[in-house]
Amino acid sequence: MKETLERYAELKAVIAEAEEEMDSLKEVIKEGMEVDQVYDIGTAKITLSKGKAKWTYSAPTQAAEEELKAKKKEEEQLGIAVATHGEPFITCKLVVK
């Protein structure tokens, strides 16, 4: 099991390094592409897409949302609401040496 965990941690470190490099490349790509432009480089099609829409609601809708949040919290505290959990997941925190 120890070997499996060590390999998992190694791969996690490789992914973290690759993601760091990808983050810096993203900025260059964003500067060099227009929204909805597609580059077909053979091994991948890369598109610069619009950001996710952020909705702003009317005051009555916002008030209703706050009321619903309060009701949900109350049900959680009273034990009326029931929590369900998804699949277990692995957490791996790399130790920097």
CSV table of N, CA and C in Angstrom, one decimal:
chain,number,residue,atom,x,y,z
A,1,MET,N,0.8,-1.2,0.0
A,1,MET,CA,0.0,0.0,0.0
A,1,MET,C,0.9,1.3,0.0
A,2,LYS,N,2.0,1.2,0.7
A,2,LYS,CA,2.9,2.4,0.8
A,2,LYS,C,3.4,2.8,-0.6
A,3,GLU,N,3.8,1.8,-1.4
A,3,GLU,CA,4.2,2.1,-2.7
A,3,GLU,C,3.1,2.8,-3.6
A,4,THR,N,1.9,2.3,-3.4
A,4,THR,CA,0.8,2.9,-4.2
A,4,THR,C,0.6,4.3,-3.7
A,5,LEU,N,0.6,4.6,-2.4
A,5,LEU,CA,0.4,5.9,-1.9
A,5,LEU,C,1.6,6.9,-2.3
A,6,GLU,N,2.8,6.3,-2.3
A,6,GLU,CA,3.9,7.2,-2.8
A,6,GLU,C,3.8,7.5,-4.2
A,7,ARG,N,3.4,6.6,-5.1
A,7,ARG,CA,3.2,6.8,-6.5
A,7,ARG,C,2.1,7.9,-6.7
A,8,TYR,N,1.0,7.7,-5.9
A,8,TYR,CA,-0.1,8.7,-6.0
A,8,TYR,C,0.4,10.1,-5.7
A,9,ALA,N,1.2,10.2,-4.6
A,9,ALA,CA,1.7,11.5,-4.2
A,9,ALA,C,2.7,12.1,-5.3
A,10,GLU,N,3.5,11.2,-5.9
A,10,GLU,CA,4.4,11.6,-7.0
A,10,GLU,C,3.6,12.2,-8.2
A,11,LEU,N,2.5,11.5,-8.6
A,11,LEU,CA,1.7,12.0,-9.7
A,11,LEU,C,1.0,13.3,-9.3
A,12,LYS,N,0.6,13.4,-8.1
A,12,LYS,CA,-0.1,14.6,-7.6
A,12,LYS,C,0.9,15.8,-7.8
A,13,ALA,N,2.2,15.6,-7.4
A,13,ALA,CA,3.2,16.6,-7.6
A,13,ALA,C,3.4,17.0,-9.0
A,14,VAL,N,3.4,16.0,-9.9
A,14,VAL,CA,3.6,16.3,-11.3
A,14,VAL,C,2.4,17.1,-11.9
A,15,ILE,N,1.2,16.7,-11.5
A,15,ILE,CA,0.0,17.4,-11.9
A,15,ILE,C,0.1,18.9,-11.4
A,16,ALA,N,0.4,19.1,-10.1
A,16,ALA,CA,0.5,20.4,-9.6
A,16,ALA,C,1.5,21.3,-10.4
A,17,GLU,N,2.6,20.7,-10.7
A,17,GLU,CA,3.6,21.5,-11.5
A,17,GLU,C,3.1,21.8,-12.9
A,18,ALA,N,2.4,20.8,-13.5
A,18,ALA,CA,1.8,21.1,-14.8
A,18,ALA,C,0.7,22.1,-14.8
A,19,GLU,N,-0.1,22.1,-13.7
A,19,GLU,CA,-1.2,23.0,-13.6
A,19,GLU,C,-0.6,24.5,-13.4
A,20,GLU,N,0.5,24.6,-12.7
A,20,GLU,CA,1.1,25.9,-12.5
A,20,GLU,C,1.6,26.4,-13.8
A,21,GLU,N,2.2,25.6,-14.7
A,21,GLU,CA,2.6,26.0,-16.0
A,21,GLU,C,1.4,26.4,-16.9
A,22,MET,N,0.4,25.6,-16.8
A,22,MET,CA,-0.8,25.8,-17.6
A,22,MET,C,-1.4,27.2,-17.2
A,23,ASP,N,-1.4,27.5,-15.9
A,23,ASP,CA,-2.0,28.8,-15.5
A,23,ASP,C,-1.3,29.9,-16.1
A,24,SER,N,0.0,29.8,-16.2
A,24,SER,CA,0.8,30.9,-16.8
A,24,SER,C,0.5,31.0,-18.3
A,25,LEU,N,0.4,29.8,-19.0
A,25,LEU,CA,0.1,29.8,-20.4
A,25,LEU,C,-1.3,30.3,-20.7
A,26,LYS,N,-2.3,30.1,-19.8
A,26,LYS,CA,-3.6,30.6,-20.0
A,26,LYS,C,-3.7,32.1,-20.2
A,27,GLU,N,-2.8,32.8,-19.5
A,27,GLU,CA,-2.8,34.3,-19.6
A,27,GLU,C,-2.4,34.7,-21.0
A,28,VAL,N,-1.3,34.0,-21.5
A,28,VAL,CA,-0.8,34.3,-22.9
A,28,VAL,C,-1.9,33.9,-23.9
A,29,ILE,N,-2.6,32.8,-23.7
A,29,ILE,CA,-3.6,32.4,-24.7
A,29,ILE,C,-4.8,33.4,-24.7
A,30,LYS,N,-5.2,33.9,-23.5
A,30,LYS,CA,-6.3,34.8,-23.4
A,30,LYS,C,-6.0,36.1,-24.1
A,31,GLU,N,-4.7,36.5,-24.1
A,31,GLU,CA,-4.3,37.8,-24.7
A,31,GLU,C,-4.2,37.6,-26.2
A,32,GLY,N,-4.0,36.4,-26.7
A,32,GLY,CA,-3.8,36.1,-28.1
A,32,GLY,C,-5.0,35.6,-28.9
A,33,MET,N,-6.1,35.4,-28.2
A,33,MET,CA,-7.3,34.8,-28.8
A,33,MET,C,-8.5,35.7,-28.6
A,34,GLU,N,-9.5,35.7,-29.5
A,34,GLU,CA,-10.8,36.3,-29.3
A,34,GLU,C,-11.8,35.3,-28.8
A,35,VAL,N,-12.8,35.8,-28.1
A,35,VAL,CA,-13.8,34.9,-27.6
A,35,VAL,C,-14.5,34.2,-28.7
A,36,ASP,N,-14.7,32.9,-28.5
A,36,ASP,CA,-15.3,31.9,-29.5
A,36,ASP,C,-14.4,31.6,-30.7
A,37,GLN,N,-13.1,32.1,-30.6
A,37,GLN,CA,-12.2,31.7,-31.7
A,37,GLN,C,-11.7,30.3,-31.3
A,38,VAL,N,-11.5,29.5,-32.4
A,38,VAL,CA,-11.1,28.1,-32.2
A,38,VAL,C,-9.7,27.9,-32.9
A,39,TYR,N,-8.8,27.3,-32.2
A,39,TYR,CA,-7.5,26.9,-32.8
A,39,TYR,C,-7.5,25.4,-32.9
A,40,ASP,N,-7.3,24.8,-34.1
A,40,ASP,CA,-7.2,23.4,-34.2
A,40,ASP,C,-5.7,23.1,-34.4
A,41,ILE,N,-5.0,22.5,-33.4
A,41,ILE,CA,-3.6,22.3,-33.5
A,41,ILE,C,-3.3,20.8,-33.8
A,42,GLY,N,-4.3,20.1,-34.2
A,42,GLY,CA,-4.1,18.7,-34.5
A,42,GLY,C,-4.3,17.8,-33.4
A,43,THR,N,-3.7,18.0,-32.3
A,43,THR,CA,-3.9,17.2,-31.1
A,43,THR,C,-5.0,17.7,-30.2
A,44,ALA,N,-5.5,18.9,-30.5
A,44,ALA,CA,-6.5,19.4,-29.6
A,44,ALA,C,-7.2,20.6,-30.4
A,45,LYS,N,-8.4,20.9,-30.0
A,45,LYS,CA,-9.1,22.1,-30.5
A,45,LYS,C,-9.2,23.0,-29.3
A,46,ILE,N,-8.7,24.2,-29.3
A,46,ILE,CA,-8.7,25.1,-28.2
A,46,ILE,C,-9.5,26.3,-28.5
A,47,THR,N,-10.5,26.6,-27.6
A,47,THR,CA,-11.4,27.7,-27.8
A,47,THR,C,-11.4,28.6,-26.6
A,48,LEU,N,-11.5,29.9,-26.8
A,48,LEU,CA,-11.6,30.8,-25.7
A,48,LEU,C,-13.1,31.1,-25.6
A,49,SER,N,-13.7,30.6,-24.5
A,49,SER,CA,-15.1,30.8,-24.3
A,49,SER,C,-15.4,31.9,-23.4
A,50,LYS,N,-16.7,32.4,-23.5
A,50,LYS,CA,-17.2,33.5,-22.6
A,50,LYS,C,-17.2,32.9,-21.2
A,51,GLY,N,-17.0,33.9,-20.2
A,51,GLY,CA,-17.1,33.5,-18.8
A,51,GLY,C,-18.5,33.1,-18.5
A,52,LYS,N,-18.7,32.4,-17.3
A,52,LYS,CA,-20.0,32.0,-16.9
A,52,LYS,C,-20.8,33.3,-16.6
A,53,ALA,N,-22.1,33.2,-16.9
A,53,ALA,CA,-23.0,34.3,-16.7
A,53,ALA,C,-23.3,34.5,-15.2
A,54,LYS,N,-23.3,35.8,-14.8
A,54,LYS,CA,-23.6,36.1,-13.4
A,54,LYS,C,-24.9,36.8,-13.4
A,55,TRP,N,-25.9,36.3,-12.8
A,55,TRP,CA,-27.3,36.8,-12.8
A,55,TRP,C,-27.5,37.8,-11.6
A,56,THR,N,-28.2,38.9,-11.8
A,56,THR,CA,-28.5,39.8,-10.7
A,56,THR,C,-30.1,39.8,-10.7
A,57,TYR,N,-30.6,39.5,-9.5
A,57,TYR,CA,-32.1,39.3,-9.4
A,57,TYR,C,-32.7,40.5,-8.7
A,58,SER,N,-34.0,40.6,-8.9
A,58,SER,CA,-34.8,41.7,-8.3
A,58,SER,C,-34.8,41.6,-6.8
A,59,ALA,N,-35.1,42.7,-6.1
A,59,ALA,CA,-35.1,42.7,-4.6
A,59,ALA,C,-36.1,41.7,-4.1
A,60,PRO,N,-37.3,41.6,-4.6
A,60,PRO,CA,-38.2,40.5,-4.1
A,60,PRO,C,-37.6,39.1,-4.2
A,61,THR,N,-37.0,38.8,-5.3
A,61,THR,CA,-36.4,37.5,-5.5
A,61,THR,C,-35.2,37.3,-4.6
A,62,GLN,N,-34.4,38.3,-4.4
A,62,GLN,CA,-33.3,38.2,-3.4
A,62,GLN,C,-33.8,38.0,-2.0
A,63,ALA,N,-34.9,38.6,-1.6
A,63,ALA,CA,-35.5,38.5,-0.3
A,63,ALA,C,-36.0,37.1,-0.1
A,64,ALA,N,-36.7,36.5,-1.2
A,64,ALA,CA,-37.2,35.2,-1.1
A,64,ALA,C,-36.1,34.2,-1.0
A,65,GLU,N,-35.0,34.4,-1.6
A,65,GLU,CA,-33.8,33.5,-1.6
A,65,GLU,C,-33.2,33.5,-0.1
A,66,GLU,N,-33.1,34.7,0.5
A,66,GLU,CA,-32.6,34.8,1.8
A,66,GLU,C,-33.5,34.1,2.8
A,67,GLU,N,-34.8,34.2,2.6
A,67,GLU,CA,-35.8,33.5,3.5
A,67,GLU,C,-35.7,32.0,3.3
A,68,LEU,N,-35.5,31.6,2.1
A,68,LEU,CA,-35.3,30.1,1.9
A,68,LEU,C,-34.0,29.6,2.5
A,69,LYS,N,-32.9,30.4,2.4
A,69,LYS,CA,-31.7,30.0,3.1
A,69,LYS,C,-31.8,29.9,4.6
A,70,ALA,N,-32.6,30.8,5.2
A,70,ALA,CA,-32.8,30.8,6.6
A,70,ALA,C,-33.7,29.5,7.0
A,71,LYS,N,-34.7,29.2,6.2
A,71,LYS,CA,-35.5,28.0,6.4
A,71,LYS,C,-34.7,26.7,6.3
A,72,LYS,N,-33.8,26.7,5.3
A,72,LYS,CA,-32.9,25.5,5.2
A,72,LYS,C,-32.0,25.3,6.4
A,73,LYS,N,-31.4,26.4,6.8
A,73,LYS,CA,-30.5,26.4,8.0
A,73,LYS,C,-31.3,25.9,9.2
A,74,GLU,N,-32.5,26.4,9.4
A,74,GLU,CA,-33.3,26.0,10.5
A,74,GLU,C,-33.6,24.5,10.5
A,75,GLU,N,-34.0,24.0,9.3
A,75,GLU,CA,-34.2,22.5,9.2
A,75,GLU,C,-33.0,21.7,9.5
A,76,GLU,N,-31.8,22.2,9.0
A,76,GLU,CA,-30.6,21.5,9.3
A,76,GLU,C,-30.4,21.4,10.8
A,77,GLN,N,-30.6,22.6,11.5
A,77,GLN,CA,-30.3,22.6,13.0
A,77,GLN,C,-31.3,21.8,13.7
A,78,LEU,N,-32.6,21.7,13.3
A,78,LEU,CA,-33.6,20.9,14.0
A,78,LEU,C,-33.5,19.5,13.6
A,79,GLY,N,-32.7,19.1,12.7
A,79,GLY,CA,-32.6,17.7,12.3
A,79,GLY,C,-33.7,17.2,11.3
A,80,ILE,N,-34.4,18.2,10.7
A,80,ILE,CA,-35.4,17.8,9.8
A,80,ILE,C,-34.8,17.5,8.4
A,81,ALA,N,-33.8,18.3,8.0
A,81,ALA,CA,-33.1,18.1,6.8
A,81,ALA,C,-32.2,16.9,6.9
A,82,VAL,N,-32.0,16.1,5.9
A,82,VAL,CA,-31.2,14.9,5.9
A,82,VAL,C,-30.0,15.1,5.0
A,83,ALA,N,-28.8,14.9,5.5
A,83,ALA,CA,-27.6,15.1,4.7
A,83,ALA,C,-27.2,13.7,4.0
A,84,THR,N,-26.9,13.7,2.8
A,84,THR,CA,-26.4,12.5,2.1
A,84,THR,C,-25.0,12.8,1.5
A,85,HIS,N,-24.2,11.9,1.5
A,85,HIS,CA,-22.8,12.1,1.0
A,85,HIS,C,-22.6,11.3,-0.2
A,86,GLY,N,-21.8,11.8,-1.1
A,86,GLY,CA,-21.4,11.1,-2.4
A,86,GLY,C,-20.3,10.1,-2.1
A,87,GLU,N,-19.6,9.8,-3.2
A,87,GLU,CA,-18.5,8.8,-3.2
A,87,GLU,C,-17.4,9.4,-2.3
A,88,PRO,N,-16.7,8.5,-1.6
A,88,PRO,CA,-15.5,9.0,-0.9
A,88,PRO,C,-14.5,9.5,-1.8
A,89,PHE,N,-13.6,10.5,-1.4
A,89,PHE,CA,-12.6,11.0,-2.3
A,89,PHE,C,-11.3,11.1,-1.5
A,90,ILE,N,-10.2,11.1,-2.3
A,90,ILE,CA,-8.9,11.1,-1.7
A,90,ILE,C,-8.4,12.5,-1.6
A,91,THR,N,-7.8,12.9,-0.4
A,91,THR,CA,-7.1,14.1,-0.3
A,91,THR,C,-5.6,13.9,-0.1
A,92,CYS,N,-4.9,14.6,-0.9
A,92,CYS,CA,-3.4,14.5,-0.8
A,92,CYS,C,-2.8,15.8,-0.7
A,93,LYS,N,-2.2,16.2,0.4
A,93,LYS,CA,-1.5,17.4,0.6
A,93,LYS,C,0.0,17.2,0.5
A,94,LEU,N,0.6,17.8,-0.5
A,94,LEU,CA,2.0,17.6,-0.7
A,94,LEU,C,2.8,18.3,0.4
A,95,VAL,N,3.9,17.7,0.8
A,95,VAL,CA,4.8,18.3,1.8
A,95,VAL,C,6.0,18.8,1.0
A,96,VAL,N,6.2,20.1,1.1
A,96,VAL,CA,7.3,20.8,0.4
A,96,VAL,C,8.6,20.5,1.1
A,97,LYS,N,9.6,20.0,0.5
A,97,LYS,CA,10.9,19.7,1.1
A,97,LYS,C,11.9,20.7,0.8
